[in-house]
Rosetta silent file (secondary structure, phi, psi, omega in degrees, C-alpha in Angstrom):
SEQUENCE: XXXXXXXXXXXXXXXXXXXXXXXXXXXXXXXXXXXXXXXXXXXXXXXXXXXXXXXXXXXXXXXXXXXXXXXXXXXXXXXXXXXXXXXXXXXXXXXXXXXXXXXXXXXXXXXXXXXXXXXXXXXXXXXXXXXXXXXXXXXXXXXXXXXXXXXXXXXXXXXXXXXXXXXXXXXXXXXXXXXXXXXXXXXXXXXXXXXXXXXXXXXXXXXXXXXXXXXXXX
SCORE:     score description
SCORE:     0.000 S_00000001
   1 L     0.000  126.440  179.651   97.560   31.866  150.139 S_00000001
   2 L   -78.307  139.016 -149.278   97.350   33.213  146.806 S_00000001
   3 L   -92.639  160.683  169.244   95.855   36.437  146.071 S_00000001
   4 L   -37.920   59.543  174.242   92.298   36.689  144.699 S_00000001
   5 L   -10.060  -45.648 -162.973   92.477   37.955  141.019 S_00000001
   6 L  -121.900   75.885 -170.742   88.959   38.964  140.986 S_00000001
   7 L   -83.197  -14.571  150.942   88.537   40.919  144.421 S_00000001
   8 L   -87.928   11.683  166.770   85.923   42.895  143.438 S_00000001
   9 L   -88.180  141.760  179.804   83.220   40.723  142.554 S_00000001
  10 L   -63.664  171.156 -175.896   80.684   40.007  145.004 S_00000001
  11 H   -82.218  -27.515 -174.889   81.281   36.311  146.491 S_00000001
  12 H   -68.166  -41.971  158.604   78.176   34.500  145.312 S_00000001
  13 H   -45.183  -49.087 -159.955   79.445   35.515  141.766 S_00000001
  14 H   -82.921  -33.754 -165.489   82.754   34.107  141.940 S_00000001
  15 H   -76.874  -23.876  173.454   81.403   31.204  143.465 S_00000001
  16 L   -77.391   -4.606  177.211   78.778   30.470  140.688 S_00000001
  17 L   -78.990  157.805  166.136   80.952   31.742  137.568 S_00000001
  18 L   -82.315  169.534 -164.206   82.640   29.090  135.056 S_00000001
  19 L  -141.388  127.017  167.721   85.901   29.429  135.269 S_00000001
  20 L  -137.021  136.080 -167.238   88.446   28.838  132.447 S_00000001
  21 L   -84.513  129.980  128.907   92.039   28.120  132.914 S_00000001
  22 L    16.190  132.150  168.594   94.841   29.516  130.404 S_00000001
  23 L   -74.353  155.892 -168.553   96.542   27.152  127.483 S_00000001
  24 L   -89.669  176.145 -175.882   99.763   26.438  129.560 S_00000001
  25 L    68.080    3.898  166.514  102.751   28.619  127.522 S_00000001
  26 H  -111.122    6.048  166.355  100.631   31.833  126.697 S_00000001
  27 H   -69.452  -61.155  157.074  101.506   33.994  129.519 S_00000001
  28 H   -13.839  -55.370 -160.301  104.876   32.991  127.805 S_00000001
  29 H  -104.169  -32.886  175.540  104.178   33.706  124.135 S_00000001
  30 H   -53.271  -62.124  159.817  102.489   36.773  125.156 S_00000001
  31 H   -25.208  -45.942  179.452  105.715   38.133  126.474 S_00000001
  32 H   -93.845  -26.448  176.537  107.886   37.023  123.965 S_00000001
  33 H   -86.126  -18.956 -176.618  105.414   38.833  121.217 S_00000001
  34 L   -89.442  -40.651 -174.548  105.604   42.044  123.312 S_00000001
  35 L   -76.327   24.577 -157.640  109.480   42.291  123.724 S_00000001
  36 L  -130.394  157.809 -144.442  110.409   41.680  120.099 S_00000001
  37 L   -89.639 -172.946  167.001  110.953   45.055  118.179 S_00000001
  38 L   -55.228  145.090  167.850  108.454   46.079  114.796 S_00000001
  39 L  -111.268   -1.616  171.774  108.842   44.132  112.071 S_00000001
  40 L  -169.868  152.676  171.249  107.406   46.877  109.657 S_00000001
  41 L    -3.740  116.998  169.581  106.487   50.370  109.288 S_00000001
  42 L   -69.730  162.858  167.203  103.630   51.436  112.174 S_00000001
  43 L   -29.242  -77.397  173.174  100.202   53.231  110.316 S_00000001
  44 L   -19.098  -72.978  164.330  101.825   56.966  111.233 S_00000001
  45 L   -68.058    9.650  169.820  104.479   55.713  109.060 S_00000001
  46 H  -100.602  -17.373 -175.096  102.790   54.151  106.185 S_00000001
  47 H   -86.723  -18.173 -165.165  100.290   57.463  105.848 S_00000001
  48 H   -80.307  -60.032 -176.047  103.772   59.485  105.954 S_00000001
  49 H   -49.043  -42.986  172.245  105.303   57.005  103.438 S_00000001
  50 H   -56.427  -57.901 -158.998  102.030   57.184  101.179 S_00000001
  51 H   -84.405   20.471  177.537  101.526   60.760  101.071 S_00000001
  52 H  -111.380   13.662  154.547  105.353   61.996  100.214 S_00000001
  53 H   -63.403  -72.047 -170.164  103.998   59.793   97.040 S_00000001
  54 H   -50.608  -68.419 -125.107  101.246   61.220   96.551 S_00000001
  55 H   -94.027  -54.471  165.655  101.374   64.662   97.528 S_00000001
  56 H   -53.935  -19.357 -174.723  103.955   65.639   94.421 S_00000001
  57 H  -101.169  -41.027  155.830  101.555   64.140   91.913 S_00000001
  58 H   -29.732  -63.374  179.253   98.692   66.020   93.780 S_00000001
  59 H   -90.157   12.085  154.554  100.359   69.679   93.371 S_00000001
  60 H  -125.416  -27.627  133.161  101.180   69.016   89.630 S_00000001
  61 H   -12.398  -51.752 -165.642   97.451   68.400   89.185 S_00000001
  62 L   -82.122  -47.439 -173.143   96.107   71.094   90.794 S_00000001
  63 H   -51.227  -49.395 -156.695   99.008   73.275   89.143 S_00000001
  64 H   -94.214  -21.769 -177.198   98.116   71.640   85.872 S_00000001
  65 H  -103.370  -77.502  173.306   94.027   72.440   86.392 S_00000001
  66 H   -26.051  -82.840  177.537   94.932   75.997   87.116 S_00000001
  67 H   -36.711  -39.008 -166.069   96.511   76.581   83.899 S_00000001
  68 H   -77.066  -74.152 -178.799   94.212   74.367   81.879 S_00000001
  69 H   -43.235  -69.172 -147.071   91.205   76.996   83.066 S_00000001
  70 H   -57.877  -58.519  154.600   93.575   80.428   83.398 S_00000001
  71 H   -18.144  -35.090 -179.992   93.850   79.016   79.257 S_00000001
  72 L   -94.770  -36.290 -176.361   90.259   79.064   78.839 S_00000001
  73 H   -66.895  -26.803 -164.628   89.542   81.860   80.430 S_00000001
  74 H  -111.697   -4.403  148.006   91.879   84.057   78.364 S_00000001
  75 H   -80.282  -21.865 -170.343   90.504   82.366   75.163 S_00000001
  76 H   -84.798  -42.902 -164.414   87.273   83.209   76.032 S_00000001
  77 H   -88.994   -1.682  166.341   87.533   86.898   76.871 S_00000001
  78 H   -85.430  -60.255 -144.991   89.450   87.962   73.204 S_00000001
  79 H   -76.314  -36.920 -167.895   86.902   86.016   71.159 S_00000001
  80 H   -80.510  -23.935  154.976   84.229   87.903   73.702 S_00000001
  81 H   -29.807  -81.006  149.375   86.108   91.208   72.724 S_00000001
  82 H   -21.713  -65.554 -145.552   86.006   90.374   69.206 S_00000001
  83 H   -80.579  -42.434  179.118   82.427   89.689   68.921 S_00000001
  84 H   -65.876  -29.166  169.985   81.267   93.101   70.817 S_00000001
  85 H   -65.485  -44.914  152.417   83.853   95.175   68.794 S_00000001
  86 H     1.991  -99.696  170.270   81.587   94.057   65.991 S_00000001
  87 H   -59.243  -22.876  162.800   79.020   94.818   66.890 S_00000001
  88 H   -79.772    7.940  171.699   79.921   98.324   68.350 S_00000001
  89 H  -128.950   -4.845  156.715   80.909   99.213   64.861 S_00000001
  90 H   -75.059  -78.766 -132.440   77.435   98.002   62.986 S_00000001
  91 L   -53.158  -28.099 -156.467   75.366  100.104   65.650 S_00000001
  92 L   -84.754   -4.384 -178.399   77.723  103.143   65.256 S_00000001
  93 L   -80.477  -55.071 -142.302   77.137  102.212   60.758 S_00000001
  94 H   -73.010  -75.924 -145.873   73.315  101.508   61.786 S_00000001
  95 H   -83.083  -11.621  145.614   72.762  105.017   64.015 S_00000001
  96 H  -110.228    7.355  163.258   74.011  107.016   61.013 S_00000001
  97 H   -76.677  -48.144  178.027   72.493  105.576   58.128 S_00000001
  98 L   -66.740  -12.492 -176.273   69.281  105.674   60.048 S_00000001
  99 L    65.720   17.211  164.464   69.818  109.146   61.244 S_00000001
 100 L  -114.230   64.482 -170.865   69.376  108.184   64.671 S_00000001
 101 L   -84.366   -3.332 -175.401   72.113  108.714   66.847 S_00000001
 102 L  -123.015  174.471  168.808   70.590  110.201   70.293 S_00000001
 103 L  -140.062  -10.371  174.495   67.495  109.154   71.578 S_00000001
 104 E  -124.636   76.646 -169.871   67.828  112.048   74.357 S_00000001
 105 E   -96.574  135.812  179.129   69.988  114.979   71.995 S_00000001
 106 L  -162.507  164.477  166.645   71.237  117.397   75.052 S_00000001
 107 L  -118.656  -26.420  162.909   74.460  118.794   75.524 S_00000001
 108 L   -65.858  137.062 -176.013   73.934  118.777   79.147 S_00000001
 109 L  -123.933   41.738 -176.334   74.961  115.446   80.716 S_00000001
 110 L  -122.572  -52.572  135.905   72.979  116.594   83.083 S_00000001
 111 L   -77.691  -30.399  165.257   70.069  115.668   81.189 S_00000001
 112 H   -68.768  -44.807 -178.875   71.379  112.675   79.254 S_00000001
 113 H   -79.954    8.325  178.954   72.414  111.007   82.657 S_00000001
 114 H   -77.604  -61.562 -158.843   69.149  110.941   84.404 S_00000001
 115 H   -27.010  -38.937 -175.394   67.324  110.022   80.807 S_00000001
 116 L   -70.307  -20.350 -159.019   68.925  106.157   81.601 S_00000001
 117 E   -71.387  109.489  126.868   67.304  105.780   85.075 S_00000001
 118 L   128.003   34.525  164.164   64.816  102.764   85.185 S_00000001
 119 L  -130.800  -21.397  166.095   66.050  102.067   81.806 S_00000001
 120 E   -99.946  177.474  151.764   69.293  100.261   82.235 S_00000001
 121 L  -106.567   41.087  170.936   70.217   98.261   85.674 S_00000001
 122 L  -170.989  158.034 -159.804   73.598  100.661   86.291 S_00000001
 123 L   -92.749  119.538  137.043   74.056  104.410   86.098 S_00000001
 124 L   -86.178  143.239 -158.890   76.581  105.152   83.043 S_00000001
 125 L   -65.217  126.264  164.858   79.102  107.743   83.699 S_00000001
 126 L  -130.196  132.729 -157.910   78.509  110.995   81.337 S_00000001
 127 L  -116.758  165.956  178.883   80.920  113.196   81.241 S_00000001
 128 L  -112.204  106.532 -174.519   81.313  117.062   79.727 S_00000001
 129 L  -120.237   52.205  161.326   84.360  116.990   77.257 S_00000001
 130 H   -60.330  -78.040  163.458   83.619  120.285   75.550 S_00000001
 131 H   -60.202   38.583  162.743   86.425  121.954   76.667 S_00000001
 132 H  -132.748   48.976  165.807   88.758  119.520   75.452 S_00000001
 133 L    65.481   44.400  175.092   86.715  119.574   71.984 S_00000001
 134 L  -149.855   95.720 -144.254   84.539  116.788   72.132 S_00000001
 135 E   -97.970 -159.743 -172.024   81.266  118.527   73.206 S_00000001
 136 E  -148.005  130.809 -143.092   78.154  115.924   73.897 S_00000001
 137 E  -116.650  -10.326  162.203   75.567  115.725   71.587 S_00000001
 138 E   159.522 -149.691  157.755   73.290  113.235   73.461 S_00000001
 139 E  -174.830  165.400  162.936   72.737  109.168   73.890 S_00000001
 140 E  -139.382  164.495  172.658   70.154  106.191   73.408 S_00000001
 141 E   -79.799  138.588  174.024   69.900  103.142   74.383 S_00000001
 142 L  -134.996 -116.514 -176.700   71.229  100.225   72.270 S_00000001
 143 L  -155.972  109.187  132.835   71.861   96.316   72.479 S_00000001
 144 L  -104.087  136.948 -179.756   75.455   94.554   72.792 S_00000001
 145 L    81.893    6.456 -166.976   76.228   91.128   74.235 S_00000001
 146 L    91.205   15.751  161.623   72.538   90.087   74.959 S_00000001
 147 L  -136.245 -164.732 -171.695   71.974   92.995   76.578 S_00000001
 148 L  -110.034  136.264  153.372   70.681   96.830   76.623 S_00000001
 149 L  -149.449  176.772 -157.364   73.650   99.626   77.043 S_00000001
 150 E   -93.755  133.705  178.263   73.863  102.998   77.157 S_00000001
 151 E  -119.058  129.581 -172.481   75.538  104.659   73.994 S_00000001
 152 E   -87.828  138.057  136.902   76.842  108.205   74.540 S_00000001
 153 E  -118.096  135.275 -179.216   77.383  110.582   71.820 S_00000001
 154 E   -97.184  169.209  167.686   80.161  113.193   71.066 S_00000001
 155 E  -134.434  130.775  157.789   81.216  115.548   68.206 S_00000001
 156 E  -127.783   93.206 -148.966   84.328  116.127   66.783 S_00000001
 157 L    47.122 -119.189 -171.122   83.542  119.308   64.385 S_00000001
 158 L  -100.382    1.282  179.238   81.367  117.022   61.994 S_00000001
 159 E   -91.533  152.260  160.841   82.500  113.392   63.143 S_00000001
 160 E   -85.185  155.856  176.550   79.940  111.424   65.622 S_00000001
 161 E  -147.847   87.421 -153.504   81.346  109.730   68.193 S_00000001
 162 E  -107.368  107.453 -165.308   79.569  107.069   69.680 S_00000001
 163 E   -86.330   79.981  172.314   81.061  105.616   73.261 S_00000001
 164 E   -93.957  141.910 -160.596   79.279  102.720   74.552 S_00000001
 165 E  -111.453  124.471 -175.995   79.062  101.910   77.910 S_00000001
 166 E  -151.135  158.906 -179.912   78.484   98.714   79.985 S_00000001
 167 E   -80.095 -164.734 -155.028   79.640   97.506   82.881 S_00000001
 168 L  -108.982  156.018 -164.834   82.910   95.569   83.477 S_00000001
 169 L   -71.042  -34.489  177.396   83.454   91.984   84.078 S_00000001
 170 L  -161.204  165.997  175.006   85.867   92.936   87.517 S_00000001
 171 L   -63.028  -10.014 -151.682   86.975   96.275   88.482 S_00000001
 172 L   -64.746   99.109 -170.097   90.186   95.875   86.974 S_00000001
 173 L   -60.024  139.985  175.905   91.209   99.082   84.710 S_00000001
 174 E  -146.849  155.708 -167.554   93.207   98.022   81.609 S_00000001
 175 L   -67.587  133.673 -172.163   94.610  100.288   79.127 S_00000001
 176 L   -48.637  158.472  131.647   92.941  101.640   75.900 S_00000001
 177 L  -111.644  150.750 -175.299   93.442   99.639   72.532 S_00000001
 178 L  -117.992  165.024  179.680   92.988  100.593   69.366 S_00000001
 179 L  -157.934  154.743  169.436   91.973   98.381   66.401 S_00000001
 180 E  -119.804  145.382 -172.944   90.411   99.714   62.911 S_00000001
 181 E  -145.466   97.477  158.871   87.634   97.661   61.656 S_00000001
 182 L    91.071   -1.692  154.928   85.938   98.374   58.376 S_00000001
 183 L   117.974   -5.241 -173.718   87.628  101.799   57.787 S_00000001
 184 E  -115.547  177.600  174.556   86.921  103.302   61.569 S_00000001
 185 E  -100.373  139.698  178.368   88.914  103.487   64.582 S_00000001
 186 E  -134.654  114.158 -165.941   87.863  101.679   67.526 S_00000001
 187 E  -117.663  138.581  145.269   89.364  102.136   71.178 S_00000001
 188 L  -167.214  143.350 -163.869   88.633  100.053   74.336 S_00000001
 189 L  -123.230  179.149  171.803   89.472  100.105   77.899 S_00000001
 190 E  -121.020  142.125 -161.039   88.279   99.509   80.824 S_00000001
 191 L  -167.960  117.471  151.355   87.985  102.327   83.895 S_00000001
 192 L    62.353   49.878 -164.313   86.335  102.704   87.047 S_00000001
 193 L    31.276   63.625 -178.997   84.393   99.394   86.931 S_00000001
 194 E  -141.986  150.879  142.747   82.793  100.218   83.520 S_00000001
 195 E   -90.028  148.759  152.390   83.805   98.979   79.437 S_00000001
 196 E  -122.368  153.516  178.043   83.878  101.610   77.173 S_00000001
 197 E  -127.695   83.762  172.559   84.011  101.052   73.406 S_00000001
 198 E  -111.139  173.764 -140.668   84.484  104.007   71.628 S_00000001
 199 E  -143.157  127.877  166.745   83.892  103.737   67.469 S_00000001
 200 E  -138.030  147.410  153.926   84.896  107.343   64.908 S_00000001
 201 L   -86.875    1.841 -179.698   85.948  107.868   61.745 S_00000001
 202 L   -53.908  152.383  172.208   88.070  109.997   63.679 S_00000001
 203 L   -90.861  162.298  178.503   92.259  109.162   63.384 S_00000001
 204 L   -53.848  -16.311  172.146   93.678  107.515   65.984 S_00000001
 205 L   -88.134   -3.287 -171.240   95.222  110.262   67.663 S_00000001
 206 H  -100.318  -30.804  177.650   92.137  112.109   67.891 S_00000001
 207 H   -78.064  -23.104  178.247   90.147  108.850   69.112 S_00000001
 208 H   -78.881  -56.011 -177.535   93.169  108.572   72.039 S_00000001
 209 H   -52.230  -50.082 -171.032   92.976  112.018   73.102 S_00000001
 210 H   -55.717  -48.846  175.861   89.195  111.601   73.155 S_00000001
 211 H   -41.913  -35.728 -165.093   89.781  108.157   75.411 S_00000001
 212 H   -86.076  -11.817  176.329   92.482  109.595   77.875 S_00000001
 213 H   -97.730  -28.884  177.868   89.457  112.839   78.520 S_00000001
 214 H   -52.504  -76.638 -162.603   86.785  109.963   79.245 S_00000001
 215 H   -37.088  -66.081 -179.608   89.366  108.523   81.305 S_00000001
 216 H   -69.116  -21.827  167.479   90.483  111.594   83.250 S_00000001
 217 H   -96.008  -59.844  170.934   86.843  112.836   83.709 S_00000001
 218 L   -26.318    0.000    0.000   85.591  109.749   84.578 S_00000001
C-alpha cells in the first residue's frame, strides 16, 4: 500500500478535492535541471562584477567634485579679501578727511570695549598697546561687507591707525599680510576667531610690529 502524500488533511477533504496527476517525465526533467552546474554568473556575482566597474568611476567623481568646489572656494575668498581691503582703506581716507575717527575717543579700552555692547552682535577684542608705542585713541562703528564693525583706533606719534575688526569666517589663525594700496600699508590676519584689517601711512615695519602686539595681546 502506498503511502498517503497528503496525511494531514482531514479525510472528507481528500475525498472531495480534484486531483491532478503530473505530465509523465517531469519528476525527471526536474532532476536533470537541478544536477546540472550554473551556466552564468549568480546575482552576488553580477552586483560584485558591476560595482568593481563602477566603483572606480564613482571615486574619480567624487574626487573630481571635491576639487571643482575646494577651486571655488579659494576663488571666492581672495576676490572677498580684495573687495574688503578696499574698502578698509576708503573708511580709514573717509575718517580723516571728515575728522572723524573715534566715535568713543578714550584711551582706556576699558571704556571703548563696553561702548560696542548692543551695538554690534560680537564683543571686539581691545587691547592696550601703549607700552609698545601704539597707545589707543578710541573707536566707532563703521560698515564693511554688508555689515556694521567695530573700528579701533591707535597712534603712532602723529599717524592714525585704524584696525578693523569683524569676526572670522572659521577659527583658523593665518598669518599677517601686507599689501600697499593707494600709498598706505595694509596688514591682515586672522587670530583668535576674529579678522583684523589694519590700514597706516605707517611703513611696513612699523605696521608689523603694530600687528604681532595685537596678536600677542590678543
Amino acid at each position: 500500500m502506498k503511502d498517503d502524500p497528503m496525511p494531514e488533511l482531514p479525510a472528507e477533504v481528500k475525498q472531495n478535492m480534484t486531483r491532478y496527476k503530473a505530465p509523465p517525465g517531469l519528476e525527471r526533467r526536474i532532476r536533470y535541471m537541478l544536477a546540472q552546474p550554473s551556466r552564468g554568473p549568480g546575482l552576488l556575482e553580477r552586483v560584485r562584477a558591476s560595482s568593481s566597474r563602477w566603483l572606480p568611476l564613482a571615486a574619480s567623481f567624487a574626487a573630481g567634485a571635491v576639487l571643482a568646489v575646494s577651486a571655488v572656494l579659494l576663488s571666492i575668498a581672495p576676490a572677498d579679501d580684495d573687495a574688503i581691503e578696499r574698502q578698509v582703506v576708503a573708511s580709514h581716507v573717509r575718517s580723516l578727511m571728515a575728522g572723524h575717527l573715534t566715535d568713543v575717543p578714550s584711551t582706556d579700552q576699558h571704556t571703548v570695549k563696553p561702548w560696542f555692547n548692543g551695538k554690534l552682535d560680537y564683543a571686539p577684542p581691545v587691547v592696550d598697546l601703549a607700552s609698545q608705542g601704539f597707545p589707543l585713541a578710541g573707536g566707532r562703528l563703521d560698515y564693511l561687507g554688508d555689515r556694521p564693525v567695530a573700528a579701533l583706533v591707535y597712534r603712532r606719534r602723529s599717524h592714525a591707525i585704524n584696525l578693523f575688526v569683524l569676526p572670522a569666517r572659521d577659527g583658523q589663525g593665518v598669518a599677517a599680510r601686507f599689501e600697499q594700496r593707494q600709498g598706505y600699508q595694509v596688514a591682515h590676519w586672522s587670530h583668535a576667531g576674529m579678522r583684523f584689517w589694519a590700514v597706516s601711512d605707517l611703513g611696513r615695519e612699523e605696521l608689523a610690529a603694530f600687528a604681532a602686539a595685537v596678536q600677542a595681546a590678543s
